[in-house]
Short mmCIF file of C-alpha atoms in Angstrom, two decimals:
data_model
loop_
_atom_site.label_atom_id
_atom_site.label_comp_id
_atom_site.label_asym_id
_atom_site.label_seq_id
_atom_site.Cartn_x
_atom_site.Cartn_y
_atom_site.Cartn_z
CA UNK O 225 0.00 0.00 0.00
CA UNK O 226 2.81 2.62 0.31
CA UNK O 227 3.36 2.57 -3.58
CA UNK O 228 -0.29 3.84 -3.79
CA UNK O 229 0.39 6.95 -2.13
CA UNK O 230 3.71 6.98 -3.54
CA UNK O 231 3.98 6.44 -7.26
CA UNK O 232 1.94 9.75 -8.34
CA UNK O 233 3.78 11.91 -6.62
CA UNK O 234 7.02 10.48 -7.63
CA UNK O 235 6.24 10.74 -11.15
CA UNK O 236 5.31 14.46 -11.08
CA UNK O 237 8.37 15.19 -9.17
CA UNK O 238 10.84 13.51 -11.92
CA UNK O 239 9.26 15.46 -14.05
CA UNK O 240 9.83 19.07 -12.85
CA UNK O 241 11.59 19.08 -9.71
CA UNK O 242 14.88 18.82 -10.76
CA UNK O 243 17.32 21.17 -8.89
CA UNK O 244 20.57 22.55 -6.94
CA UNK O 245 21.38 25.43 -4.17
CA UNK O 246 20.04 28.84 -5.46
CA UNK O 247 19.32 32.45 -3.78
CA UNK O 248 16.18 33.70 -2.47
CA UNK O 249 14.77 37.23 -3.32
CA UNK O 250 15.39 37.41 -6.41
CA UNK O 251 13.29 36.55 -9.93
CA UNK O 252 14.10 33.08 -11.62
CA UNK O 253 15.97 32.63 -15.05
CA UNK O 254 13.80 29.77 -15.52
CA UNK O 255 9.98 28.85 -15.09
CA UNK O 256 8.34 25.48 -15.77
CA UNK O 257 4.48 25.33 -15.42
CA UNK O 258 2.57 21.91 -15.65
CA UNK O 259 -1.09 22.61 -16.58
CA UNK O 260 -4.12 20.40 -15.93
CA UNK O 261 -3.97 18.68 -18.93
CA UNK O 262 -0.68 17.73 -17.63
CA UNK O 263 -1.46 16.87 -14.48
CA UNK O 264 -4.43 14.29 -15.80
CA UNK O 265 -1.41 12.86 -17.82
CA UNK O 266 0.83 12.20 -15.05
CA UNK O 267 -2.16 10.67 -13.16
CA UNK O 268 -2.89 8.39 -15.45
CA UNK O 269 0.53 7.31 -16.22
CA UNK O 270 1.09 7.11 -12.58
CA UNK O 271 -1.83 4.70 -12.29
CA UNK O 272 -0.79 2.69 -14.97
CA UNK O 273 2.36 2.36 -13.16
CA UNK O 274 0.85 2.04 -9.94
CA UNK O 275 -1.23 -1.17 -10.79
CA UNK O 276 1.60 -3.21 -12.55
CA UNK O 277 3.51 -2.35 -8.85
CA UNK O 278 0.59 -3.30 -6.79
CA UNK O 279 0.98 -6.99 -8.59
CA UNK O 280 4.25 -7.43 -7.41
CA UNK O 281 3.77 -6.39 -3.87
CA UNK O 282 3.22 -9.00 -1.11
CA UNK O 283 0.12 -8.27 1.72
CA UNK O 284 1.12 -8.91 5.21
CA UNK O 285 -0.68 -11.66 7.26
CA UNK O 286 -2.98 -11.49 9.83
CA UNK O 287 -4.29 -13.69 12.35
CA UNK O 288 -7.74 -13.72 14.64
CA UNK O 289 -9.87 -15.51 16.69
CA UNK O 290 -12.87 -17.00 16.08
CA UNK O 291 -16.19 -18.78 18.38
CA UNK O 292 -18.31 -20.50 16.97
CA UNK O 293 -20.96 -23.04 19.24
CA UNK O 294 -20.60 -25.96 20.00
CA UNK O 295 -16.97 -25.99 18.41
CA UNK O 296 -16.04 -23.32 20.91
CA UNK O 297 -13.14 -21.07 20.49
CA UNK O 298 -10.33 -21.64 17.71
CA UNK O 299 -7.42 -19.59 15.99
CA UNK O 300 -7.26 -18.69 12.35
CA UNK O 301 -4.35 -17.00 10.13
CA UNK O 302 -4.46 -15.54 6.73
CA UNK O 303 -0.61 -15.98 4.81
CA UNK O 304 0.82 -16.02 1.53
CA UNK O 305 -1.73 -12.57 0.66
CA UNK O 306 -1.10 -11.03 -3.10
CA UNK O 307 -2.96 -9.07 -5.07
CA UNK O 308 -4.02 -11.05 -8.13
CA UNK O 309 -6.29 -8.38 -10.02
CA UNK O 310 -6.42 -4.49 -9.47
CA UNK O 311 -8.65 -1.34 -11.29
CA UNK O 312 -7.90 1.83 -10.61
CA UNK O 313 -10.69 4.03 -12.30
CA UNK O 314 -10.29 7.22 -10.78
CA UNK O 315 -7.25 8.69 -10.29
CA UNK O 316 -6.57 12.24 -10.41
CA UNK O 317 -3.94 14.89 -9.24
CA UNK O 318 -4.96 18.52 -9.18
CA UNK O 319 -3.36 21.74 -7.51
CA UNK O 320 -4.09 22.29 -4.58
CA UNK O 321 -3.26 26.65 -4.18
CA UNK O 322 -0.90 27.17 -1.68
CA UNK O 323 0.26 23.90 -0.64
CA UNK O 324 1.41 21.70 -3.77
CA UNK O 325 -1.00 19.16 -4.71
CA UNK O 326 -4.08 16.88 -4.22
CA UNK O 327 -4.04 13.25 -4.86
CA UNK O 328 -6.86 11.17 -5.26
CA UNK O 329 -7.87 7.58 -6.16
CA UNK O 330 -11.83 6.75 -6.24
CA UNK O 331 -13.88 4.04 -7.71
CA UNK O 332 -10.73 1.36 -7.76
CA UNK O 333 -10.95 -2.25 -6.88
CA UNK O 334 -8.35 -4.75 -5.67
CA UNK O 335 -9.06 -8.63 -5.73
CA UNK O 336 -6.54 -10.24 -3.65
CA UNK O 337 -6.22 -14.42 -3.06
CA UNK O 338 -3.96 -16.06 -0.64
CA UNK O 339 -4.31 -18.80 1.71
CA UNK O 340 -5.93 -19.77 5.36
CA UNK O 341 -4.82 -22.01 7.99
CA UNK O 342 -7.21 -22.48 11.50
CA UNK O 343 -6.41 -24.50 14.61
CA UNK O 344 -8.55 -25.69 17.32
CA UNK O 345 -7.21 -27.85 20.00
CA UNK O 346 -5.61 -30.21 18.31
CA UNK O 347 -7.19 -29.98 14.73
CA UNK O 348 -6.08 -27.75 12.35
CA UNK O 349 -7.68 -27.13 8.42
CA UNK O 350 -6.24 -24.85 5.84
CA UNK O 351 -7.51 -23.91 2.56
CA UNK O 352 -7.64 -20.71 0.43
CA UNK O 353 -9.50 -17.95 -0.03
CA UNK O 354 -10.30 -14.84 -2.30
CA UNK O 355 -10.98 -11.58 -1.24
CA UNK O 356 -12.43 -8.83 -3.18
CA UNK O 357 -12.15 -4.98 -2.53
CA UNK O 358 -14.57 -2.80 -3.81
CA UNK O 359 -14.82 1.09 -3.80
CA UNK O 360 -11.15 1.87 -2.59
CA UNK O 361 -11.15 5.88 -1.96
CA UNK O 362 -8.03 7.26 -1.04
CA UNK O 363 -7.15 11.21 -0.81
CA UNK O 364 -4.08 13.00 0.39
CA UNK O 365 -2.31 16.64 0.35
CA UNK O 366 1.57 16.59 -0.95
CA UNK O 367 2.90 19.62 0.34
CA UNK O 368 5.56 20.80 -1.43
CA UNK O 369 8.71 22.77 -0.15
CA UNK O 370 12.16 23.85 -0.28
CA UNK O 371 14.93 23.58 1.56
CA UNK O 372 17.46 26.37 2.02
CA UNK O 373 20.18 24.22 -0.23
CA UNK O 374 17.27 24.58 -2.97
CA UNK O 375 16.37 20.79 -3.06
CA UNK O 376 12.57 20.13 -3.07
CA UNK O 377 10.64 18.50 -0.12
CA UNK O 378 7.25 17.06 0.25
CA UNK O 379 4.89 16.19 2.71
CA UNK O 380 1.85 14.39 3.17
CA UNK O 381 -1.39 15.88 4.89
CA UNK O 382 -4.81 15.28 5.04
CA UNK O 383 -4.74 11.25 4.31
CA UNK O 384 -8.14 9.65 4.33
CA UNK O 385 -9.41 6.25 3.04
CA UNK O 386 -12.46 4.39 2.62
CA UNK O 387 -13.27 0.97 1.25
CA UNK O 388 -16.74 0.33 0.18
CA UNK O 389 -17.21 -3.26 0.60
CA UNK O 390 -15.19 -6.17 1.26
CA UNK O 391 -16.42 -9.53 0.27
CA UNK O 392 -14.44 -12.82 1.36
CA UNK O 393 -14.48 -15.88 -0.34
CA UNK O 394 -13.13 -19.10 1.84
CA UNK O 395 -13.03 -22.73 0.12
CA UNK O 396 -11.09 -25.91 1.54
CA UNK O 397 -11.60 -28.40 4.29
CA UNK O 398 -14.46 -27.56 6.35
CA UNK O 399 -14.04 -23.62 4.91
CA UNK O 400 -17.79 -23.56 5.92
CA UNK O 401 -16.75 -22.76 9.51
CA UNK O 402 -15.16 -19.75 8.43
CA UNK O 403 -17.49 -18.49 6.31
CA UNK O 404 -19.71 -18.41 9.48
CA UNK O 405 -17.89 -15.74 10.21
CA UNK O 406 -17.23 -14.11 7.40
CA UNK O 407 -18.30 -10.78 8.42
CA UNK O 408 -15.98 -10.59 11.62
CA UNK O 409 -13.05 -11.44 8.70
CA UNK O 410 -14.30 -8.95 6.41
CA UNK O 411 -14.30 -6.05 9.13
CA UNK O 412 -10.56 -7.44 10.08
CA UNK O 413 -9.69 -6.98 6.21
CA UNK O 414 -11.28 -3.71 6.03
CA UNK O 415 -9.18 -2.24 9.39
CA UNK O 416 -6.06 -3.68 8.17
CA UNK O 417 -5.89 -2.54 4.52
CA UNK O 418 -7.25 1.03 5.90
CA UNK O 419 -4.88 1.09 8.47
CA UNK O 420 -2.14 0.95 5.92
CA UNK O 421 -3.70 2.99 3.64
CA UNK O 422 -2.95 4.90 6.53
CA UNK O 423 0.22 4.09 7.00
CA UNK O 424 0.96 4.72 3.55
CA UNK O 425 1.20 8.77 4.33
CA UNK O 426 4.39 8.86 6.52
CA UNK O 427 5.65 6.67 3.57
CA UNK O 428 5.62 9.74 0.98
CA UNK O 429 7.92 11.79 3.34
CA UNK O 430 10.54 8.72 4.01
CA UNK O 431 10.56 6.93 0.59
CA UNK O 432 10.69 10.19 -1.50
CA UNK O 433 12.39 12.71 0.51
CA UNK O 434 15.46 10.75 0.36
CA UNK O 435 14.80 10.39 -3.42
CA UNK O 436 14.50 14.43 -3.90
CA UNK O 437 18.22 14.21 -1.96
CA UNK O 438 19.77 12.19 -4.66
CA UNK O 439 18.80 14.80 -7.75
CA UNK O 440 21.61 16.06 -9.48
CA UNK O 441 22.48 19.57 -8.66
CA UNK O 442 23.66 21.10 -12.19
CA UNK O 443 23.95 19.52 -15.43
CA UNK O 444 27.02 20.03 -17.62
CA UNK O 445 26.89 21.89 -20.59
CA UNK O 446 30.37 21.13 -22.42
CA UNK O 447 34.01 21.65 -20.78
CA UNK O 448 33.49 25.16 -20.21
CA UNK O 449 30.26 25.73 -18.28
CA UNK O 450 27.43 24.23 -16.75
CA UNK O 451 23.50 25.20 -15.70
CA UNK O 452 22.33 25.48 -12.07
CA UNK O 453 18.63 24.96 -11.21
CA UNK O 454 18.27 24.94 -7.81
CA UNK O 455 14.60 26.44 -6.97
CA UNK O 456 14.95 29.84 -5.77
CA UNK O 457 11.10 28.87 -3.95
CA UNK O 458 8.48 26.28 -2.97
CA UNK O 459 6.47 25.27 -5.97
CA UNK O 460 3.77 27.47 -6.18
CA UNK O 461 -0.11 25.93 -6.89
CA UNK O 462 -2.90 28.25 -8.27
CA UNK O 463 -6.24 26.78 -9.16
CA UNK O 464 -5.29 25.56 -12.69
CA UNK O 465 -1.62 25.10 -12.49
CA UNK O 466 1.36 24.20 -10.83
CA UNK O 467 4.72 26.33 -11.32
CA UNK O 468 8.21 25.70 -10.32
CA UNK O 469 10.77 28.83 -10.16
CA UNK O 470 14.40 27.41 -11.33
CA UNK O 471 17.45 29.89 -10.82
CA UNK O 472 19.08 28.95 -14.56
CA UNK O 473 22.08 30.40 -14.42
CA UNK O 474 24.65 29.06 -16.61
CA UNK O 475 28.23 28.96 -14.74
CA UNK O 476 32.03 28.37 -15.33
CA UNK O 477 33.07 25.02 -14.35
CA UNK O 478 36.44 26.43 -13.50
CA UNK O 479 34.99 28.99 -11.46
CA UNK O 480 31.96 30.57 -10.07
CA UNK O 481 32.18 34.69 -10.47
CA UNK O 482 28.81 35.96 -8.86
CA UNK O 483 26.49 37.35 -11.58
CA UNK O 484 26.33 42.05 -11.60
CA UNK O 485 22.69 41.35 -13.29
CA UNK O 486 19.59 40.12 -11.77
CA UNK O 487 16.97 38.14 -14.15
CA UNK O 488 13.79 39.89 -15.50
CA UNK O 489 10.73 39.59 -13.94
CA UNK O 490 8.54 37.27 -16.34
CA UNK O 491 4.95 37.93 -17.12
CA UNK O 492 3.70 34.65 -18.70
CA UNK O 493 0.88 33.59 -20.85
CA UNK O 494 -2.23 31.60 -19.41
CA UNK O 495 -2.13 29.09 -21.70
CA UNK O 496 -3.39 25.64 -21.10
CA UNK O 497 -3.60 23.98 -24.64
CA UNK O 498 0.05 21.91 -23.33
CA UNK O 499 1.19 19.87 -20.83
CA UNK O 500 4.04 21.74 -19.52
CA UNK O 501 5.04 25.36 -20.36
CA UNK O 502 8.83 26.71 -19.88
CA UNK O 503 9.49 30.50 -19.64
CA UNK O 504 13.25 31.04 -20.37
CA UNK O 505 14.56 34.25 -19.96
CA UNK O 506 17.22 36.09 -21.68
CA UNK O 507 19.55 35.72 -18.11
CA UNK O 508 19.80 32.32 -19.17
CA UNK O 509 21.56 32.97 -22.41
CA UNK O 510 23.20 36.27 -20.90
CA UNK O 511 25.16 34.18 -18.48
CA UNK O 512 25.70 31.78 -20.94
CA UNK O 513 27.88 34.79 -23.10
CA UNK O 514 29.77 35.73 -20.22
CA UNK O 515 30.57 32.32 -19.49
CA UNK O 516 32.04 31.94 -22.96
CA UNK O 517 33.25 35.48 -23.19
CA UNK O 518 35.58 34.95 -19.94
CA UNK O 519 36.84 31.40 -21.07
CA UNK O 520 38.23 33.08 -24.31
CA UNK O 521 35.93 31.01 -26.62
CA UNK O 522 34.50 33.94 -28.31
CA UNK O 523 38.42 34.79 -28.92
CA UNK O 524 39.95 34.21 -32.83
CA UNK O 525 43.10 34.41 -34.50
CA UNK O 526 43.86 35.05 -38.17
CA UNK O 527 47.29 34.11 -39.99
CA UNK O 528 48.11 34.32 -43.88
CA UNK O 529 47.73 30.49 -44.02
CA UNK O 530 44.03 30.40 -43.19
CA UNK O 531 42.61 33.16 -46.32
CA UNK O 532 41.84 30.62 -49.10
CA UNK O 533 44.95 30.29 -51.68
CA UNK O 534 42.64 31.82 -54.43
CA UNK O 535 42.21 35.32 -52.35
CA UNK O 536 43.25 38.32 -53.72
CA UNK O 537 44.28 39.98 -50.51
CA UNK O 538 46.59 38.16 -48.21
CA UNK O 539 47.85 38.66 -44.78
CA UNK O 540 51.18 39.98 -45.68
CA UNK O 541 52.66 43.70 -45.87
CA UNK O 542 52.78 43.73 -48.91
CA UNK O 543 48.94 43.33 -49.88
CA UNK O 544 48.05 45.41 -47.23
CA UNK O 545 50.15 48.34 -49.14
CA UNK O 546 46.37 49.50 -50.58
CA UNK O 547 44.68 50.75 -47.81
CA UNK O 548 48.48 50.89 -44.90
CA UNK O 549 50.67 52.41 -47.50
CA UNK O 550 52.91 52.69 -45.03
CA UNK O 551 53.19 49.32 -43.93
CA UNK O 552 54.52 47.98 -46.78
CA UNK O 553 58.00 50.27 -46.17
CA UNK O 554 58.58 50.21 -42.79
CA UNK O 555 58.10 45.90 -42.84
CA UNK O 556 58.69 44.93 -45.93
CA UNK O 557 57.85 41.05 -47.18
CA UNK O 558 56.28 40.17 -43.45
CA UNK O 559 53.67 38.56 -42.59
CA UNK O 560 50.59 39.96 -40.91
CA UNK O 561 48.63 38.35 -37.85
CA UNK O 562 44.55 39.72 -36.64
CA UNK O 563 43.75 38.81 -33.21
CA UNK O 564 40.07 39.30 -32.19
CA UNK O 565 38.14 39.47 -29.09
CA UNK O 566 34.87 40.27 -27.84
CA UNK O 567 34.96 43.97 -26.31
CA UNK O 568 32.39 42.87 -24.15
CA UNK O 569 30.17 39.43 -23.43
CA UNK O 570 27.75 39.34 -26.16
CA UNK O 571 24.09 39.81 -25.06
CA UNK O 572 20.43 39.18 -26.34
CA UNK O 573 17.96 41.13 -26.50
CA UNK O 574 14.58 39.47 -26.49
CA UNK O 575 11.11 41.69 -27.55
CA UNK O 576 8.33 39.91 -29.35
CA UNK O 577 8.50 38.32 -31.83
CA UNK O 578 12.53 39.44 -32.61
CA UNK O 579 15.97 37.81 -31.09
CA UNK O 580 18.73 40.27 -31.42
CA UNK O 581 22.64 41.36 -30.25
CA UNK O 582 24.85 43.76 -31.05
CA UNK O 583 28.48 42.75 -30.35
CA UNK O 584 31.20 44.92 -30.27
CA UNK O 585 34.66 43.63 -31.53
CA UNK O 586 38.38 44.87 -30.88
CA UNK O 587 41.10 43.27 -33.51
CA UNK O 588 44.39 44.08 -33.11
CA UNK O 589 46.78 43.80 -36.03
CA UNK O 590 50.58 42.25 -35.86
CA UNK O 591 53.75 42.31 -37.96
CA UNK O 592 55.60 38.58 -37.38
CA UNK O 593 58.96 40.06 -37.35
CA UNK O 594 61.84 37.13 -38.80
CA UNK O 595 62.47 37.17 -35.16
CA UNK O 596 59.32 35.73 -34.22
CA UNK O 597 58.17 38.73 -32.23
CA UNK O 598 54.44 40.50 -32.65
CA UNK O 599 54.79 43.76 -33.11
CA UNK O 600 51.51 45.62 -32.98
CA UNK O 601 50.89 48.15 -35.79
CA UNK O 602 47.10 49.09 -35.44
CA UNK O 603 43.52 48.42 -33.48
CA UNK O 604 40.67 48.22 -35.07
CA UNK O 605 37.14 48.43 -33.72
CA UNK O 606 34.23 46.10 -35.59
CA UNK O 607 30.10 46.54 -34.84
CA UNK O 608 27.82 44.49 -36.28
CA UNK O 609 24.01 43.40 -35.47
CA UNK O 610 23.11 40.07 -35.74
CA UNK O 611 19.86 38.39 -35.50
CA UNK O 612 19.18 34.78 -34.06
CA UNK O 613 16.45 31.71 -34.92
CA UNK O 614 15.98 29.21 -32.24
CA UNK O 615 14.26 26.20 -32.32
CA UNK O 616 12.88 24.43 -29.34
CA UNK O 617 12.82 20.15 -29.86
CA UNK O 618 12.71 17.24 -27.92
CA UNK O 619 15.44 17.94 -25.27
CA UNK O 620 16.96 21.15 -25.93
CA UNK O 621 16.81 24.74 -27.12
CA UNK O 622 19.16 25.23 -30.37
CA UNK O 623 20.16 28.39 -32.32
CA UNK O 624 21.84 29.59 -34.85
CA UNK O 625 22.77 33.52 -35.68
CA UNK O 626 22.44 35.59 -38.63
CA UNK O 627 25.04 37.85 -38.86
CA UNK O 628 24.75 41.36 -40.81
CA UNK O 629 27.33 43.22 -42.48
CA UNK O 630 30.20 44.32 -40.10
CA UNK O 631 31.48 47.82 -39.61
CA UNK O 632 35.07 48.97 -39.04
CA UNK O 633 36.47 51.62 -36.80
CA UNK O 634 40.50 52.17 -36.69
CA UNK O 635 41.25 52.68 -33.16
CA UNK O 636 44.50 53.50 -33.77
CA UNK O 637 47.13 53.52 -35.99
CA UNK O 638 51.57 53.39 -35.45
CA UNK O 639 51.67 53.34 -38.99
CA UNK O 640 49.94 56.41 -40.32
CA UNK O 641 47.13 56.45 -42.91
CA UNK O 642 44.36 53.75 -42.50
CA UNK O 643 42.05 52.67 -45.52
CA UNK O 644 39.58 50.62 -43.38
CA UNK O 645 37.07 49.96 -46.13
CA UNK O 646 39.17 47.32 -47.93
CA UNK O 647 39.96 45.57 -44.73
CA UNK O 648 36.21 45.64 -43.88
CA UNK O 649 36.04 43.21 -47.12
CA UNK O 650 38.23 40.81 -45.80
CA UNK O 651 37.10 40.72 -42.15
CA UNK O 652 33.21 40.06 -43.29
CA UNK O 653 34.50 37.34 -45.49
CA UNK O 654 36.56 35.64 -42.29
CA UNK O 655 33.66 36.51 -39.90
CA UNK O 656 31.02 34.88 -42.28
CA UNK O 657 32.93 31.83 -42.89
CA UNK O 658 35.11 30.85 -39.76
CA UNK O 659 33.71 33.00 -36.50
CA UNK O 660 30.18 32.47 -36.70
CA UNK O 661 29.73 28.97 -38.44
CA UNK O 662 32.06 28.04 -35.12
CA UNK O 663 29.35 29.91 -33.18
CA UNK O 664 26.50 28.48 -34.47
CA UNK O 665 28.09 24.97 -34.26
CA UNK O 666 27.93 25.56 -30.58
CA UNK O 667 24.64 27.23 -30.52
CA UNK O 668 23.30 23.61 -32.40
CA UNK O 669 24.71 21.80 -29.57
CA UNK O 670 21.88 23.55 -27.41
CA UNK O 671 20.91 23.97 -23.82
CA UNK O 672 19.48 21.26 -22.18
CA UNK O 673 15.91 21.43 -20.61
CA UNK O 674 15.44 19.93 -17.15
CA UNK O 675 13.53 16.91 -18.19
CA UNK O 676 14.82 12.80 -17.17
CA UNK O 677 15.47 10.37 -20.15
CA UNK O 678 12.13 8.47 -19.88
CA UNK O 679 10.12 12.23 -20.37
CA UNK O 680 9.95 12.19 -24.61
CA UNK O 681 8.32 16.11 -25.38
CA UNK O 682 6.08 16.22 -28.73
CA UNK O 683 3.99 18.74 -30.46
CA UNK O 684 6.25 22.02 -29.49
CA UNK O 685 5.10 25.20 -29.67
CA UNK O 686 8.08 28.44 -28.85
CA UNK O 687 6.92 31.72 -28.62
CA UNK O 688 9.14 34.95 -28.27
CA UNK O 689 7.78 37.52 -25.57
CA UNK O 690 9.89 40.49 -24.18
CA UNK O 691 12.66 39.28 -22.14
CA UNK O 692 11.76 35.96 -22.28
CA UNK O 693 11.04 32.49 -24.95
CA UNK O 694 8.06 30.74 -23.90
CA UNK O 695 7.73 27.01 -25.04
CA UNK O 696 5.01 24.64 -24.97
CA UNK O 697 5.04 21.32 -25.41
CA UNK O 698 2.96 17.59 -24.60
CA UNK O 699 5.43 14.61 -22.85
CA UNK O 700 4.79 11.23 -23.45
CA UNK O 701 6.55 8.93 -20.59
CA UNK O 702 8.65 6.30 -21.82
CA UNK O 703 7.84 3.07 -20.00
CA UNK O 704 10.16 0.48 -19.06
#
């Protein structure tokens, strides 16, 4: 009986509760919101589950006393209980505003066959029997929590139980007896199967708070960085929905630098055609850039030996005479070296509808001396605006960037006279063709959502609101 109040629960919880430490008072990066329609999913899917567990469980015995005249008094004991047949018809888990959640079971029936044993004075008669359960009603609260490491917690409230009817069915050597007394051994069954019905409540604290211990606290991304989702609250229930408040900051696995910008505050939808909603917001992504920025993976390098053979500018003094006359005389017949770097972690801007950045670039320009020393001849400055297509599938949220024209600024110069317009050509040809296919590869690799390997998601919808993505989607559970 402690699955039954059990194996609802646990389900829901896989699904969304997955988390690590966070910090209170301030907004999440990361909301997921599991509707009614998903809610009547996990229900059924946790009955489903729940019967093929009640077949494998084993009842406990139980033993009484009977009188009957003129045999007087004797003993009896009922052993080797199992369920053989079970029908849950009703189940159904619903939000229950300000606490977590209601579970209920109503309607169900359990048929369960084992075998008897009596002994009076010296005679003793066994047989079997078969015992059916009819109009199992079970209801209980699951209270749900968090602790100040930002791991969930639940707790049960409220438990209450009825069974209907209990009918006993005792065959075997002089059976009879006991069936004279049926109804003293159909009140016992009723007490003990209601008792640990029960029972079954402290069960939801001690067999899935330990669970809720074991989640993982962060998932890794790649070698660089990985995403935190501790819960920055308790779950909170309204009367249609149930949302969960993850902190989604993405983080250097080398090291943790505290974050200078808080998260938006998210106004979402009330939608309800989907299962399970996820409002990501652009601090997700944000920390994401400065994780990359700081790790020096945004970072590029361009020699001579990387333009294509056929291009008619090269990365030596001497095609750079055009537009650094200069250059040319002061170092003749050397080669030239661009080193770029992000002036500053690249950031999205979200508003509906639109995905958008605007990073700023600094390359610096080097002479490779015969003496294999860099000598810096001129900075350059390079804007651009680039727009970005995500796509939200099974697991993950991908992307990929569409890059517009860039725009060059000469910082400065140690060798005079500066003709940035034909370097602009060459720079939009390396960014287009090197920088940002590397970028995008990256951006395909995606950002996992917080979802186990037996959730599948179908039917996604993604929706772009003002500082946040909003995605939609149905789950199917993968059974075992």
């Amino acid at each position: 009986m402690r699955a039954l109040a059990g194996a609802l629960p646990s389900l829901l919880l896989r699904l969304l509760l997955t988390s690590t430490p966070g910090a209170l008072d301030t907004n999440p990066g990361l909301v997921a919101r599991i509707t009614d329609k998903g809610l009547e999913y996990v229900a059924r899917e946790g009955s489903m589950a729940l019967q093929k567990e009640l077949l494998r469980i084993t009842l406990p015995d139980f033993t009484g006393d009977f009188k009957i005249k003129p045999f007087g008094r004797g003993h009896y004991e009922f052993h080797s209980l199992s369920i053989h047949s079970c029908e849950l018809r009703g189940s159904a888990l619903r939000p229950l505003p300000g606490q977590g959640l209601s579970l209920s079971i109503s309607d169900s029936f359990i048929r369960v066959e084992g075998k008897w044993k009596a002994r009076k004075a010296f005679v003793k008669l066994h047989g079997s029997f078969d015992v059916q359960v009819k109009g199992i009603t079970i209801s209980v609260s699951l209270v749900l929590g968090r602790e100040p490491s930002g791991r969930p917690t639940i707790a049960a409230s409220g438990c209450s139980s009825h069974i209907q009817d209990v009918e006993v069915d005792i065959s075997g050597d002089l059976g009879w007896l006991l069936n004279l007394f049926h109804n003293q051994i159909e009140s016992k069954f009723r007490r003990e199967l209601e008792s640990k019905v029960g029972m079954s409540k402290n069960s939801v604290t001690s067999d899935l708070q330990p669970y809720l211990q074991t989640l993982p606290v962060t998932t890794e991304i790649d070698s660089f960085a990985g995403i935190d989702y501790s819960l920055m609250e308790a779950p909170q229930a309204t009367a249609q929905m149930l949302d969960v408040m993850f902190k989604g900051e993405i983080f250097s696995r080398d090291h943790y630098s505290p974050v200078t910008f808080l998260a938006p505050v998210m106004s979402l939808p009330e939608q309800h055609d989907r299962m399970v909603y996820f409002a990501v917001s652009d601090y997700v992504f944000n920390t994401a850039s400065l994780v990359y920025h700081e790790s020096g993976y945004l970072n590029f390098s361009i020699t001579d030996d990387m333009v294509p053979q056929g291009s008619n500018i090269r990365l030596t003094t001497k095609s750079f005479r055009p537009f650094v006359p200069r250059l040319a005389r002061l170092y003749p017949n050397m080669n030239l070296e661009l080193q770029g770097a992000m002036a500053s972690a690249p950031f999205l801007n979200f508003s509906p509808g639109n995905l958008s950045s605007t990073p700023l670039m600094e390359i610096e320009g080097f002479v490779l001396l015969p003496s294999s020393v860099r000598e810096p001849v001129f900075r350059l400055g390079v804007a651009t605006n680039v727009s970005a297509m995500l796509t939200f599938n099974t697991s993950k949220i991908t992307g990929f960037l569409k890059p517009g024209k860039i725009q060059v600024e000469l910082k400065e110069s140690k060798v005079g006279v500066f003709n940035v317009e034909l370097l602009e050509a060459l720079l939009n040809y390396y960014i287009l063709n090197t920088l940002y296919p590397k970028v995008n590869e990256k951006l395909a690799e995606g950002f996992p959502l917080p979802l186990l390997k037996d959730i599948q998601l179908y039917d996604p919808v993604l929706e772009i609101h003002k500082d946040f993505l909003f995605l939609g989607t149905n789950l199917q559970y993968k059974r075992a």
